[in-house]
Amino acid sequence: MTTTDAGQTLAFSHTGKLGKMLGLAAKNAFLSIITLTLYRFWARTSIRRRVWSRTWALGDSFEYTGSGWDLFRGFLISLPCFFLPAIFVFYIAPYVMEPGLAVWLTLGFYALAVPVIAAARFWMRRYQLSRTRWRGIRFGLVGSGWSFAAASWGWSMLQGLTLGWYTPVARMKRARLLWENARFGDQPFGFDHDPEGDAHGLWWPYALSWFAPFIAFVGSYVIMIMLALIAGAAWLMQFGQQLQNGAAGGEPSPAMVAAMIAFFVLWVLVGLTIWLLLQAPYKAAAMNKIASMITLDGARFKLRAATWSLFAVDLAGWLIIIFSLGLLAPLAGLLQVRYVFNRLELIGVPKFAEIGQSVISEQEAGESFADAFDLDLGVGVI
């Protein structure tokens, strides 16, 4: 029976500040460096606690109760199960085994890695939900990680066989499988079916994203040539001559080397910008559709993601990651989290007082193996 108060709207919000997160991220990066990355598990936990505590609904913030030790234990489990075999397959096998056998070993490893990483995503979501509370009520996730992995593996194969065109359907199916198994206390989430098809409304945005790599490569090349022409035909001719000299074994001048490096860095940044812009319509459409399909006790979610604003957030995040060499990746994650929660609403507010505590064992729900894969920019968002 539904306990929703119809006609009401619950708006989420996120009050995280980039300046304060910058200080925490910088401290965590420093401690991770001097401990040879060992501190990263506690760093990720501190980031999540900060992000969770700045996420609000009905005047109450969320709480994250996970620990760095949980993630460290997950890493110890994944080390012999995944990372050491990966090191052998990619860095040792090519030198100690016959080439043909090494190739087959690599292909076999990839075939195994696809379902393992899919299961890791499920376990990561289960761990994060089981360590998330709002008003004292714990979230949870039921079901089997390996069942999710098997289904995801099949969808991945279809994505490959269709050269990626099955991706919108696969994304919706993965979202359905995760959300139909999610719980808030003893209340299950739901995920509606679109009578016009799972991927209805996503095909044209996805078509644009499918061609994005080619368009970005060609477009960035054309733009850079135009910029070089604007800078001066003489400079462009000198640049070409220096490239020929380098190919012929000559020594380009230091100034020209610096100009060449700047040219190629700018080329990459222009290409990245075009690619993110062409990806944004599909990403926004998929996020909005997934949110609109999720229900809780009769209430429905609504997300107002838009192409240009999402593009700006993604571009800012990538620039932070690139220019900080990945050390400040949590800032990029914070931008994404803040963007989503400041645009998220729940249409029809459930009677939360009638929702009981979770009946899922926290210990059973709290798998930590997957967090060693670091699939979420360190902030706990898939």
Short mmCIF file of C-alpha atoms in Angstrom, two decimals:
data_model
loop_
_atom_site.label_atom_id
_atom_site.label_comp_id
_atom_site.label_asym_id
_atom_site.label_seq_id
_atom_site.Cartn_x
_atom_site.Cartn_y
_atom_site.Cartn_z
CA MET A 1 0.00 0.00 0.00
CA THR A 2 1.28 3.47 -0.87
CA THR A 3 1.87 5.92 1.97
CA THR A 4 2.79 8.88 -0.21
CA ASP A 5 1.51 12.37 0.53
CA ALA A 6 0.42 13.33 -2.97
CA GLY A 7 0.88 16.82 -4.27
CA GLN A 8 4.02 17.57 -2.27
CA THR A 9 7.50 17.97 -3.65
CA LEU A 10 10.74 17.27 -1.85
CA ALA A 11 13.75 19.17 -3.17
CA PHE A 12 17.24 17.86 -2.50
CA SER A 13 20.21 20.17 -2.12
CA HIS A 14 23.96 20.00 -1.77
CA THR A 15 25.86 22.67 0.15
CA GLY A 16 29.42 21.48 -0.45
CA LYS A 17 31.95 24.25 -1.11
CA LEU A 18 34.80 23.80 -3.57
CA GLY A 19 37.20 25.80 -1.41
CA LYS A 20 36.75 23.57 1.63
CA MET A 21 36.86 20.43 -0.48
CA LEU A 22 40.07 21.67 -2.10
CA GLY A 23 41.80 21.80 1.28
CA LEU A 24 40.68 18.29 2.18
CA ALA A 25 41.56 16.90 -1.25
CA ALA A 26 45.01 18.54 -1.14
CA LYS A 27 45.69 17.11 2.33
CA ASN A 28 44.57 13.66 1.22
CA ALA A 29 46.71 13.86 -1.92
CA PHE A 30 49.78 14.81 0.14
CA LEU A 31 49.24 11.97 2.64
CA SER A 32 48.62 9.50 -0.20
CA ILE A 33 51.89 10.50 -1.87
CA ILE A 34 54.06 10.21 1.25
CA THR A 35 52.45 6.84 2.13
CA LEU A 36 52.93 5.56 -1.43
CA THR A 37 49.13 5.67 -2.04
CA LEU A 38 48.35 3.57 1.06
CA TYR A 39 46.38 6.42 2.64
CA ARG A 40 43.97 6.60 -0.30
CA PHE A 41 41.42 4.32 1.41
CA TRP A 42 41.09 6.67 4.38
CA ALA A 43 41.22 9.64 2.01
CA ARG A 44 38.25 8.30 0.07
CA THR A 45 36.34 7.73 3.29
CA SER A 46 36.93 11.29 4.50
CA ILE A 47 35.80 12.67 1.13
CA ARG A 48 32.61 10.61 1.22
CA ARG A 49 31.78 11.69 4.74
CA ARG A 50 32.18 15.31 3.71
CA VAL A 51 30.07 14.85 0.54
CA TRP A 52 27.33 12.88 2.30
CA SER A 53 27.09 15.36 5.20
CA ARG A 54 26.52 18.25 2.76
CA THR A 55 23.62 16.48 1.00
CA TRP A 56 20.24 17.55 2.41
CA ALA A 57 16.59 16.49 2.21
CA LEU A 58 13.78 17.85 4.39
CA GLY A 59 16.26 19.64 6.61
CA ASP A 60 18.33 16.53 7.39
CA SER A 61 21.66 15.55 5.89
CA PHE A 62 22.83 12.12 4.84
CA GLU A 63 25.42 10.22 6.85
CA TYR A 64 28.20 7.95 5.65
CA THR A 65 29.36 5.32 8.14
CA GLY A 66 31.97 3.46 6.09
CA SER A 67 35.59 3.20 7.19
CA GLY A 68 39.02 3.23 5.58
CA TRP A 69 39.69 -0.20 7.05
CA ASP A 70 36.77 -1.63 5.07
CA LEU A 71 38.27 -0.35 1.83
CA PHE A 72 41.76 -1.48 2.79
CA ARG A 73 40.49 -5.01 3.45
CA GLY A 74 38.81 -4.90 0.06
CA PHE A 75 42.15 -4.01 -1.51
CA LEU A 76 43.87 -6.91 0.26
CA ILE A 77 41.23 -9.25 -1.18
CA SER A 78 41.49 -7.82 -4.69
CA LEU A 79 45.29 -7.83 -4.74
CA PRO A 80 45.76 -11.60 -5.25
CA CYS A 81 42.39 -12.06 -6.99
CA PHE A 82 42.75 -9.41 -9.67
CA PHE A 83 45.68 -7.01 -9.59
CA LEU A 84 48.57 -9.50 -9.32
CA PRO A 85 47.13 -11.65 -12.16
CA ALA A 86 46.68 -8.44 -14.21
CA ILE A 87 50.33 -7.49 -13.66
CA PHE A 88 51.42 -10.95 -14.80
CA VAL A 89 49.18 -10.94 -17.90
CA PHE A 90 50.12 -7.46 -19.13
CA TYR A 91 53.72 -7.00 -17.98
CA ILE A 92 55.32 -10.41 -17.48
CA ALA A 93 53.58 -12.91 -19.77
CA PRO A 94 54.62 -11.15 -23.04
CA TYR A 95 58.30 -11.67 -22.09
CA VAL A 96 58.20 -15.19 -20.63
CA MET A 97 55.59 -16.91 -22.81
CA GLU A 98 55.19 -17.61 -26.50
CA PRO A 99 53.59 -14.62 -28.27
CA GLY A 100 50.53 -16.54 -29.42
CA LEU A 101 49.88 -17.97 -25.96
CA ALA A 102 50.38 -14.55 -24.36
CA VAL A 103 47.78 -13.06 -26.73
CA TRP A 104 45.23 -15.75 -25.86
CA LEU A 105 45.95 -15.22 -22.16
CA THR A 106 45.31 -11.50 -22.56
CA LEU A 107 42.04 -12.09 -24.42
CA GLY A 108 40.95 -14.57 -21.75
CA PHE A 109 41.78 -12.07 -19.04
CA TYR A 110 39.68 -9.41 -20.74
CA ALA A 111 36.77 -11.85 -21.05
CA LEU A 112 37.04 -12.54 -17.32
CA ALA A 113 37.56 -8.89 -16.35
CA VAL A 114 34.26 -7.70 -17.88
CA PRO A 115 31.99 -9.68 -15.50
CA VAL A 116 34.36 -9.15 -12.54
CA ILE A 117 34.25 -5.37 -12.93
CA ALA A 118 30.46 -5.52 -13.37
CA ALA A 119 30.17 -7.51 -10.14
CA ALA A 120 32.53 -4.99 -8.54
CA ARG A 121 30.16 -2.17 -9.44
CA PHE A 122 27.27 -4.04 -7.80
CA TRP A 123 29.29 -4.74 -4.64
CA MET A 124 30.46 -1.15 -4.51
CA ARG A 125 26.86 0.11 -4.73
CA ARG A 126 25.83 -2.38 -2.04
CA TYR A 127 28.65 -1.31 0.26
CA GLN A 128 27.94 2.40 -0.19
CA LEU A 129 24.19 2.03 0.34
CA SER A 130 24.65 -0.13 3.43
CA ARG A 131 26.89 2.60 4.88
CA THR A 132 24.47 5.43 4.04
CA ARG A 133 21.83 6.68 6.49
CA TRP A 134 19.20 9.38 6.42
CA ARG A 135 17.26 10.17 9.59
CA GLY A 136 18.83 7.07 11.09
CA ILE A 137 17.39 4.74 8.43
CA ARG A 138 19.88 2.74 6.44
CA PHE A 139 19.83 2.11 2.70
CA GLY A 140 20.60 -1.32 1.28
CA LEU A 141 20.90 -3.46 -1.83
CA VAL A 142 19.72 -7.04 -2.18
CA GLY A 143 20.50 -9.55 -4.89
CA SER A 144 23.63 -11.22 -6.22
CA GLY A 145 26.63 -9.43 -7.64
CA TRP A 146 27.40 -12.39 -9.88
CA SER A 147 23.85 -12.42 -11.27
CA PHE A 148 24.23 -8.74 -12.09
CA ALA A 149 27.63 -9.51 -13.64
CA ALA A 150 26.20 -12.29 -15.82
CA ALA A 151 23.42 -10.03 -17.12
CA SER A 152 25.82 -7.13 -17.60
CA TRP A 153 28.25 -9.38 -19.48
CA GLY A 154 25.49 -10.32 -21.92
CA TRP A 155 24.59 -6.69 -22.46
CA SER A 156 28.26 -5.83 -22.97
CA MET A 157 28.50 -8.50 -25.65
CA LEU A 158 25.47 -7.01 -27.40
CA GLN A 159 27.07 -3.58 -27.17
CA GLY A 160 30.16 -4.94 -28.88
CA LEU A 161 28.26 -6.85 -31.56
CA THR A 162 26.21 -3.75 -32.41
CA LEU A 163 29.29 -1.49 -32.41
CA GLY A 164 27.91 0.29 -29.37
CA TRP A 165 24.37 0.93 -30.61
CA TYR A 166 22.86 -1.29 -27.89
CA THR A 167 24.37 0.99 -25.22
CA PRO A 168 21.21 3.04 -24.40
CA VAL A 169 19.21 -0.15 -23.81
CA ALA A 170 22.03 -1.71 -21.78
CA ARG A 171 22.31 1.40 -19.62
CA MET A 172 18.61 1.35 -18.78
CA LYS A 173 18.64 -2.38 -18.05
CA ARG A 174 21.61 -2.00 -15.68
CA ALA A 175 19.87 0.88 -13.93
CA ARG A 176 16.66 -1.15 -13.56
CA LEU A 177 18.49 -4.13 -12.09
CA LEU A 178 20.27 -1.93 -9.54
CA TRP A 179 17.31 0.19 -8.50
CA GLU A 180 14.79 -2.65 -8.26
CA ASN A 181 17.13 -4.26 -5.72
CA ALA A 182 17.76 -1.04 -3.76
CA ARG A 183 16.06 -0.44 -0.40
CA PHE A 184 15.47 2.50 1.93
CA GLY A 185 14.93 0.81 5.24
CA ASP A 186 12.32 -1.87 4.60
CA GLN A 187 10.88 0.04 1.61
CA PRO A 188 11.95 -1.12 -1.87
CA PHE A 189 12.64 1.28 -4.70
CA GLY A 190 10.83 0.71 -7.97
CA PHE A 191 11.82 1.24 -11.58
CA ASP A 192 9.02 1.80 -14.09
CA HIS A 193 8.82 0.42 -17.61
CA ASP A 194 8.49 2.82 -20.51
CA PRO A 195 5.74 1.44 -22.79
CA GLU A 196 7.54 2.95 -25.76
CA GLY A 197 10.78 1.11 -24.99
CA ASP A 198 13.61 1.32 -22.50
CA ALA A 199 15.69 3.61 -24.70
CA HIS A 200 12.84 5.79 -25.95
CA GLY A 201 14.10 9.36 -26.30
CA LEU A 202 17.75 8.37 -26.11
CA TRP A 203 18.57 7.27 -29.66
CA TRP A 204 19.19 10.63 -31.32
CA PRO A 205 21.33 11.97 -28.44
CA TYR A 206 23.24 8.70 -28.43
CA ALA A 207 23.80 8.88 -32.20
CA LEU A 208 25.49 12.24 -31.65
CA SER A 209 27.69 10.77 -28.91
CA TRP A 210 28.52 7.75 -31.09
CA PHE A 211 30.01 10.00 -33.78
CA ALA A 212 31.61 12.29 -31.17
CA PRO A 213 35.16 10.82 -31.31
CA PHE A 214 35.42 11.23 -35.09
CA ILE A 215 33.88 14.69 -35.05
CA ALA A 216 36.12 15.76 -32.17
CA PHE A 217 39.27 14.55 -33.93
CA VAL A 218 38.47 16.20 -37.25
CA GLY A 219 36.97 19.31 -35.72
CA SER A 220 39.92 19.92 -33.39
CA TYR A 221 42.35 19.48 -36.29
CA VAL A 222 40.48 22.01 -38.44
CA ILE A 223 40.25 24.49 -35.56
CA MET A 224 43.97 24.22 -34.79
CA ILE A 225 44.91 24.78 -38.43
CA MET A 226 42.66 27.84 -38.51
CA LEU A 227 44.27 29.18 -35.32
CA ALA A 228 47.72 28.59 -36.78
CA LEU A 229 46.72 30.48 -39.93
CA ILE A 230 45.40 33.34 -37.84
CA ALA A 231 48.69 33.37 -35.88
CA GLY A 232 50.53 33.81 -39.15
CA ALA A 233 51.31 31.87 -42.30
CA ALA A 234 55.03 32.42 -41.74
CA TRP A 235 54.84 30.75 -38.32
CA LEU A 236 52.90 27.84 -39.81
CA MET A 237 55.53 27.33 -42.49
CA GLN A 238 58.30 27.46 -39.88
CA PHE A 239 56.38 24.98 -37.77
CA GLY A 240 56.12 22.57 -40.71
CA GLN A 241 59.81 23.00 -41.49
CA GLN A 242 60.74 22.20 -37.90
CA LEU A 243 58.63 19.03 -38.05
CA GLN A 244 60.47 17.97 -41.21
CA ASN A 245 63.82 18.73 -39.59
CA GLY A 246 62.86 16.64 -36.57
CA ALA A 247 61.83 13.76 -38.81
CA ALA A 248 65.12 14.06 -40.71
CA GLY A 249 67.17 14.01 -37.52
CA GLY A 250 67.64 17.77 -37.23
CA GLU A 251 67.41 19.68 -33.96
CA PRO A 252 64.43 22.06 -33.59
CA SER A 253 65.00 25.19 -31.54
CA PRO A 254 63.88 25.23 -27.86
CA ALA A 255 61.30 27.90 -28.64
CA MET A 256 59.86 25.79 -31.43
CA VAL A 257 59.80 22.70 -29.17
CA ALA A 258 57.81 24.67 -26.59
CA ALA A 259 55.47 25.94 -29.33
CA MET A 260 54.97 22.42 -30.65
CA ILE A 261 54.16 21.09 -27.17
CA ALA A 262 51.71 23.94 -26.58
CA PHE A 263 50.15 23.29 -29.99
CA PHE A 264 49.53 19.61 -29.29
CA VAL A 265 48.29 20.23 -25.72
CA LEU A 266 45.84 22.80 -27.05
CA TRP A 267 44.81 20.34 -29.77
CA VAL A 268 44.01 17.73 -27.14
CA LEU A 269 42.06 20.22 -25.03
CA VAL A 270 40.05 21.42 -28.04
CA GLY A 271 39.28 17.81 -29.00
CA LEU A 272 38.26 17.00 -25.42
CA THR A 273 35.97 20.02 -25.32
CA ILE A 274 34.23 19.04 -28.56
CA TRP A 275 33.89 15.43 -27.41
CA LEU A 276 32.35 16.41 -24.04
CA LEU A 277 29.95 18.81 -25.74
CA LEU A 278 28.71 16.10 -28.11
CA GLN A 279 28.41 13.60 -25.24
CA ALA A 280 26.43 15.95 -23.02
CA PRO A 281 22.97 15.64 -24.73
CA TYR A 282 22.94 11.85 -24.36
CA LYS A 283 24.33 11.95 -20.84
CA ALA A 284 21.73 14.50 -19.72
CA ALA A 285 18.88 12.64 -21.44
CA ALA A 286 19.91 9.29 -19.90
CA MET A 287 20.28 10.79 -16.40
CA ASN A 288 16.87 12.48 -16.61
CA LYS A 289 15.17 9.34 -17.94
CA ILE A 290 16.68 7.06 -15.30
CA ALA A 291 15.67 9.46 -12.52
CA SER A 292 12.12 9.69 -13.87
CA MET A 293 11.76 5.91 -13.79
CA ILE A 294 12.75 5.52 -10.12
CA THR A 295 9.96 5.37 -7.54
CA LEU A 296 9.84 5.11 -3.75
CA ASP A 297 6.60 4.25 -2.02
CA GLY A 298 4.61 5.76 -4.88
CA ALA A 299 6.68 8.94 -5.13
CA ARG A 300 8.62 9.71 -8.29
CA PHE A 301 11.97 11.35 -8.85
CA LYS A 302 12.69 14.15 -11.29
CA LEU A 303 16.10 15.39 -12.42
CA ARG A 304 16.62 18.59 -14.40
CA ALA A 305 19.95 17.93 -16.10
CA ALA A 306 20.59 20.12 -19.15
CA THR A 307 23.10 19.82 -21.98
CA TRP A 308 25.05 23.06 -21.52
CA SER A 309 25.23 23.06 -17.74
CA LEU A 310 26.23 19.39 -17.66
CA PHE A 311 28.86 20.05 -20.33
CA ALA A 312 30.31 22.86 -18.20
CA VAL A 313 30.48 20.60 -15.14
CA ASP A 314 32.10 17.76 -17.07
CA LEU A 315 34.62 20.07 -18.74
CA ALA A 316 35.56 21.68 -15.42
CA GLY A 317 35.97 18.23 -13.87
CA TRP A 318 38.23 16.98 -16.66
CA LEU A 319 40.37 20.11 -16.51
CA ILE A 320 40.78 19.64 -12.75
CA ILE A 321 41.81 16.02 -13.24
CA ILE A 322 44.22 16.77 -16.10
CA PHE A 323 46.00 19.76 -14.57
CA SER A 324 46.20 18.21 -11.09
CA LEU A 325 47.44 14.89 -12.58
CA GLY A 326 44.46 13.18 -10.96
CA LEU A 327 45.39 14.26 -7.42
CA LEU A 328 42.32 16.50 -7.09
CA ALA A 329 39.84 14.12 -8.74
CA PRO A 330 37.47 14.37 -5.72
CA LEU A 331 36.82 17.98 -6.73
CA ALA A 332 35.54 16.73 -10.06
CA GLY A 333 33.40 14.21 -8.23
CA LEU A 334 32.01 16.93 -5.97
CA LEU A 335 31.00 18.99 -9.00
CA GLN A 336 29.02 16.02 -10.33
CA VAL A 337 27.36 15.24 -6.99
CA ARG A 338 26.45 18.87 -6.37
CA TYR A 339 25.07 19.21 -9.89
CA VAL A 340 22.78 16.19 -9.50
CA PHE A 341 21.41 16.89 -6.02
CA ASN A 342 20.77 20.58 -6.65
CA ARG A 343 18.57 19.55 -9.59
CA LEU A 344 16.87 16.51 -8.04
CA GLU A 345 13.28 16.46 -6.77
CA LEU A 346 10.93 13.85 -5.35
CA ILE A 347 7.36 14.36 -6.57
CA GLY A 348 5.04 13.17 -3.82
CA VAL A 349 6.73 12.78 -0.45
CA PRO A 350 6.60 9.31 1.16
CA LYS A 351 5.53 9.10 4.81
CA PHE A 352 9.04 8.41 6.00
CA ALA A 353 7.86 7.86 9.59
CA GLU A 354 6.08 4.69 8.46
CA ILE A 355 9.23 3.24 6.83
CA GLY A 356 11.00 0.79 9.13
CA GLN A 357 14.67 0.08 9.58
CA SER A 358 16.45 -2.06 7.01
CA VAL A 359 16.16 -5.81 7.48
CA ILE A 360 19.32 -6.39 5.43
CA SER A 361 22.36 -7.31 7.48
CA GLU A 362 24.93 -4.53 7.23
CA GLN A 363 27.78 -7.02 7.38
CA GLU A 364 26.25 -9.10 4.59
CA ALA A 365 25.52 -6.04 2.49
CA GLY A 366 28.91 -4.45 3.02
CA GLU A 367 31.18 -5.92 0.38
CA SER A 368 34.35 -3.84 0.07
CA PHE A 369 36.30 -5.70 -2.63
CA ALA A 370 35.05 -3.41 -5.38
CA ASP A 371 36.22 -0.15 -3.87
CA ALA A 372 39.78 -1.08 -4.72
CA PHE A 373 38.87 -0.55 -8.38
CA ASP A 374 38.12 3.14 -7.62
CA LEU A 375 35.34 3.38 -10.20
CA ASP A 376 33.73 6.50 -8.75
CA LEU A 377 36.29 9.34 -8.59
CA GLY A 378 36.65 8.69 -4.89
CA VAL A 379 33.30 10.18 -3.87
CA GLY A 380 30.97 7.19 -3.96
CA VAL A 381 28.88 7.95 -7.03
CA ILE A 382 28.53 5.44 -9.88
#
